[in-house]
mmCIF file of C-alpha atoms in Angstrom:
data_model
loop_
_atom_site.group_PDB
_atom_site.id
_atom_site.type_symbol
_atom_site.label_atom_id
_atom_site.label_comp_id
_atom_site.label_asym_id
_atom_site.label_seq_id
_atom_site.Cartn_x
_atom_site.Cartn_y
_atom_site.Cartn_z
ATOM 1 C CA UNK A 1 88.864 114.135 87.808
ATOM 2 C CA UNK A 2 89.820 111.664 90.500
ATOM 3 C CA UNK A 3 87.044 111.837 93.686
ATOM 4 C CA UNK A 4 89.795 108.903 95.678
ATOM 5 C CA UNK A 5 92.999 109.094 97.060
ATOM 6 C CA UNK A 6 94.611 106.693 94.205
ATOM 7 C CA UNK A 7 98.171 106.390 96.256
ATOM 8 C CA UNK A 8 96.025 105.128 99.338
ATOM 9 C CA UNK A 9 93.674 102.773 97.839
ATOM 10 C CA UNK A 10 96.010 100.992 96.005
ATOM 11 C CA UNK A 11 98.456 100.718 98.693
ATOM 12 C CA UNK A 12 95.998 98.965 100.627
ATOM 13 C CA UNK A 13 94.830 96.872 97.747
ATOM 14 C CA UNK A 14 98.700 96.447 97.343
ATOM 15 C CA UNK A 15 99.029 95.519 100.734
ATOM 16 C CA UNK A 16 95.459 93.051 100.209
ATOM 17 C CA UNK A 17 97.780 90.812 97.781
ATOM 18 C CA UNK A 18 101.050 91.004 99.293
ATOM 19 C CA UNK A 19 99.672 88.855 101.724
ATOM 20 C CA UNK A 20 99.955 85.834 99.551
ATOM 21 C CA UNK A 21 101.240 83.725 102.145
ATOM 22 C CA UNK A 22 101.637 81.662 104.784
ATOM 23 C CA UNK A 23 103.392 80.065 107.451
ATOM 24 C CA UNK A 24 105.769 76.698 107.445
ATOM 25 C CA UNK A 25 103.348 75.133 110.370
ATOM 26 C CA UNK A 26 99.959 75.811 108.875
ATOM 27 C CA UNK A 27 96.923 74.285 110.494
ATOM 28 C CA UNK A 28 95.816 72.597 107.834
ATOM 29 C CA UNK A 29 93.171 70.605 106.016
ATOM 30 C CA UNK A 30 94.828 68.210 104.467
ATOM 31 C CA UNK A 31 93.908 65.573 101.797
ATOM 32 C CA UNK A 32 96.174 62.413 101.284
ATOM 33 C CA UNK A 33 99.035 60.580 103.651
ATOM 34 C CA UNK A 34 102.643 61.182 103.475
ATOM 35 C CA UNK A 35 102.750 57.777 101.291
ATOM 36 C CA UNK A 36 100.325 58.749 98.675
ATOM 37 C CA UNK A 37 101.323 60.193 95.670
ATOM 38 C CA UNK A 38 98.405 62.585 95.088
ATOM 39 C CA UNK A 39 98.453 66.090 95.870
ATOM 40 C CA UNK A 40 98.247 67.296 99.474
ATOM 41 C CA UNK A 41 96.045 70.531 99.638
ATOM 42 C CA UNK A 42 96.462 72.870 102.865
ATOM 43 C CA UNK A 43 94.457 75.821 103.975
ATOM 44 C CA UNK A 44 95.240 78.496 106.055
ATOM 45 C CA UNK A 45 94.870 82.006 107.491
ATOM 46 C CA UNK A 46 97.436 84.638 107.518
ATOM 47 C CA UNK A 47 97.812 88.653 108.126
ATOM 48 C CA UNK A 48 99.628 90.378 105.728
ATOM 49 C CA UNK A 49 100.988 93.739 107.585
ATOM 50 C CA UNK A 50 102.616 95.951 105.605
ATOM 51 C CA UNK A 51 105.885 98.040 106.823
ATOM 52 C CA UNK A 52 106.570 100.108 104.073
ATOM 53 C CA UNK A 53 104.689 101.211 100.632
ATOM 54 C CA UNK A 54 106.198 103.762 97.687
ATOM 55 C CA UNK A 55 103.784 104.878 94.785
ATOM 56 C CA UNK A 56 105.936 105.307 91.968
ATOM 57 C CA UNK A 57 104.104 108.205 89.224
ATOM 58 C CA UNK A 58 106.241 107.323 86.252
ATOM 59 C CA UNK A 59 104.903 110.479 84.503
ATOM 60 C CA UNK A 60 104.094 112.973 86.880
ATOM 61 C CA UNK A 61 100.512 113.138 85.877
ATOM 62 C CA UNK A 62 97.559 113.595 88.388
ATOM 63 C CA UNK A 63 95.708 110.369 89.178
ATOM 64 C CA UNK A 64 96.296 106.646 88.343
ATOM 65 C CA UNK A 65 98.015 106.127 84.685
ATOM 66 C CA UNK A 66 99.101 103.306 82.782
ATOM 67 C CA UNK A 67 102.741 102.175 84.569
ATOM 68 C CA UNK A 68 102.160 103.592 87.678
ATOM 69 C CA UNK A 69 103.751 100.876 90.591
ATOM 70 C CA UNK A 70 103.157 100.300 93.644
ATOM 71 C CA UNK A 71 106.242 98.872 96.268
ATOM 72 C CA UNK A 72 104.999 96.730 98.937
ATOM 73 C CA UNK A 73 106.932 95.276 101.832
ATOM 74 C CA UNK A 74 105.755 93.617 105.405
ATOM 75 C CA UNK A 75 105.877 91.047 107.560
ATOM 76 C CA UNK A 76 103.451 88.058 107.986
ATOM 77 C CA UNK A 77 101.239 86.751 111.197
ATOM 78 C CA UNK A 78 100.191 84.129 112.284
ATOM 79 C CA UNK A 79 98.228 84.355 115.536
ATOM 80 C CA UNK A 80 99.953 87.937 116.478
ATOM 81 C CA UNK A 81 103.212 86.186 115.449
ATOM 82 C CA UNK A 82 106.154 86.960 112.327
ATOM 83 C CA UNK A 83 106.084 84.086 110.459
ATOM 84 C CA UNK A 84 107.585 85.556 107.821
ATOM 85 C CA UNK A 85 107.866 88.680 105.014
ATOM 86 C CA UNK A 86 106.866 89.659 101.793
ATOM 87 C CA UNK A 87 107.731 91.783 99.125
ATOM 88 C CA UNK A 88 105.744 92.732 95.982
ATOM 89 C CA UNK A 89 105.590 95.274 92.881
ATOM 90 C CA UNK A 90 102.169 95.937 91.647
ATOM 91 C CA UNK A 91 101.957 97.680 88.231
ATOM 92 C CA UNK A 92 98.794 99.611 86.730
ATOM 93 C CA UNK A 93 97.854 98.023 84.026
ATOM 94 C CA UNK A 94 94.652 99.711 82.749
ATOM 95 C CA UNK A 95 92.557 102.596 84.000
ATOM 96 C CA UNK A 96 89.704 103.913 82.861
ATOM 97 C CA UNK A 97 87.145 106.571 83.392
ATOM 98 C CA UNK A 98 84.634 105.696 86.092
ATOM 99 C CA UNK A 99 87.561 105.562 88.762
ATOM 100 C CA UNK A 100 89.007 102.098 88.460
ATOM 101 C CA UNK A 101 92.274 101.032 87.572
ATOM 102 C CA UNK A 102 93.699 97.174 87.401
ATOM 103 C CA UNK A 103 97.211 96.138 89.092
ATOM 104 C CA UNK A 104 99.301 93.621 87.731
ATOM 105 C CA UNK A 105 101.082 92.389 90.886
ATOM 106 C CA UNK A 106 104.109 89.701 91.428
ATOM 107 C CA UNK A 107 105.070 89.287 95.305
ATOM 108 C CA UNK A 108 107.871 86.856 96.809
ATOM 109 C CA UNK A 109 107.110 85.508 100.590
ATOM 110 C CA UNK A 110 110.072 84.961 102.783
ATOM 111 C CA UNK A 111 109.333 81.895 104.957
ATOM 112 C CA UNK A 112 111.876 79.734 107.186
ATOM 113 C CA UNK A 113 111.641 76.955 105.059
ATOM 114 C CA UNK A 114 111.252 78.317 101.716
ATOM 115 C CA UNK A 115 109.881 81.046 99.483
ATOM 116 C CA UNK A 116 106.792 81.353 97.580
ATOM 117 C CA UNK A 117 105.866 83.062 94.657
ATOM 118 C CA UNK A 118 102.033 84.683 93.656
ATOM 119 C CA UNK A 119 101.182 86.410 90.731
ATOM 120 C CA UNK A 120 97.656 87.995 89.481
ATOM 121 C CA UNK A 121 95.457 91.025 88.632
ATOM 122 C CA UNK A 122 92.482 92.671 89.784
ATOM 123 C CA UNK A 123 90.511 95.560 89.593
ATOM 124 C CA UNK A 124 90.650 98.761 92.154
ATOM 125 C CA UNK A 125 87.520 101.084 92.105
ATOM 126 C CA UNK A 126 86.793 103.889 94.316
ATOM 127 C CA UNK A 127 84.998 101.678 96.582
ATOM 128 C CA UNK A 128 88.203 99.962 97.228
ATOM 129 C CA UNK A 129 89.588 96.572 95.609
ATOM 130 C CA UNK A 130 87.661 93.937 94.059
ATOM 131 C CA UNK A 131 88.194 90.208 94.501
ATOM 132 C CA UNK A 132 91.726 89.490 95.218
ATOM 133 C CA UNK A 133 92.134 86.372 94.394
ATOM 134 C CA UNK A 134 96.126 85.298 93.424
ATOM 135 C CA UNK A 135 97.548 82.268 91.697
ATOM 136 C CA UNK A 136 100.568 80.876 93.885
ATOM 137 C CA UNK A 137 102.976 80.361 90.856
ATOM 138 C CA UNK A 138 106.190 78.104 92.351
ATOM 139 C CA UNK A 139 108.391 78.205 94.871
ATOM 140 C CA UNK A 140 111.361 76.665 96.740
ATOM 141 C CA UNK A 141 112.856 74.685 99.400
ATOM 142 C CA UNK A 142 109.316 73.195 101.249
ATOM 143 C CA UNK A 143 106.934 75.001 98.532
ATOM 144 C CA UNK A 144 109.226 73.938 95.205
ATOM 145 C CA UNK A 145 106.238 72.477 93.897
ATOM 146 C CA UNK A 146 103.571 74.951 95.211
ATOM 147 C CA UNK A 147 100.242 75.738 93.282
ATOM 148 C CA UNK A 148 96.935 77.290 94.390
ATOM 149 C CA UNK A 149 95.489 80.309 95.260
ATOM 150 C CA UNK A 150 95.114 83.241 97.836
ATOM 151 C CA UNK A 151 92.338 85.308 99.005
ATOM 152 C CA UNK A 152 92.791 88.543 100.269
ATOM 153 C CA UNK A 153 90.454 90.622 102.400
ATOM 154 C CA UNK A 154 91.390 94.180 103.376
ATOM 155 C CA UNK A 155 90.763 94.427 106.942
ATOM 156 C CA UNK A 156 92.800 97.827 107.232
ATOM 157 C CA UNK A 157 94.676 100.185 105.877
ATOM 158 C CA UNK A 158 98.049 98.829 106.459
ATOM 159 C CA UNK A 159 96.053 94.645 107.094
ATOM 160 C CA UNK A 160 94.865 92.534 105.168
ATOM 161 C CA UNK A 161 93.728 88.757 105.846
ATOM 162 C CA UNK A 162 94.758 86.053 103.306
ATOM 163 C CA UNK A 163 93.427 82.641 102.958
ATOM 164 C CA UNK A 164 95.733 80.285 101.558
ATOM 165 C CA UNK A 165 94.801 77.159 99.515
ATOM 166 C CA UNK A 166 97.594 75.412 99.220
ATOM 167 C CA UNK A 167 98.461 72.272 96.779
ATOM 168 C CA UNK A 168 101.949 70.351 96.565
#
């Protein structure tokens, strides 16, 4: 039996990854000048606040199981300010019997000069989530030829606090 509240937990872990990223003025530290030709990394600090969440119990049973998702949608900050949106579907991918469950998860940010895409997995115990730690998987307009990584830390229920390490 189940000792968490699996539609909470994951929501917020949900809500820890849809915050996969950032802004289109990022304070940044930056490698390389606009006339080289290597990659320019940038990191930054977002908020990921989620608006609205849906568990989705594809069969009705009790507890986490295998195809369960998770429907994430918010808005981004930066410095108490939208900067943006997000969406993102996280699907269970594996549970198993000490409490713990992993999401699959695939989110799309909305930004004013572009959108992003961030993909991953990690592991949800009763504790809370694990590491969330994302790959940033393409994008377009500004981002088109975005790579990296995001962090996410939990700071809330309905919060969480990404760091963004940029590459294009």
């Amino acid at each position: 039996m189940r000792h968490f509240n699996v539609k909470h937990i994951a929501l917020s872990a949900a809500t820890g990854i849809a915050a996969l990223l950032f802004c289109p003025y990022p304070a940044s530290a930056a490698t390389g000048n606009a006339g080289d030709h290597y990659p320019r990394e940038e990191v930054f600090q977002l908020i990921a606040q989620q608006t609205q969440g849906t568990f989705v119990d594809v069969d009705g049973s009790s507890g986490p199981s295998q195809g369960d998702e998770f429907v994430v949608t918010g808005n981004l900050l930066r410095d108490g300010v939208s900067v943006g949106t997000y969406s993102q579907i996280c699907t269970l991918t594996r549970t198993a019997p000490a409490d713990e469950f992993d999401l699959q998860c695939a989110a799309d940010l909305a930004l004013p000069l572009g959108q992003l895409t961030v993909e991953g997995r990690f592991t949800v115990t009763g504790a809370g989530p694990g590491n969330i730690d994302l790959a940033i998987t393409g994008g377009t307009g500004r981002y088109r030829t975005a790579q990296g990584t995001v962090h996410g830390d939990n700071v809330s229920n309905t919060e969480t606090q990404l760091t963004v390490h940029l590459i294009r």
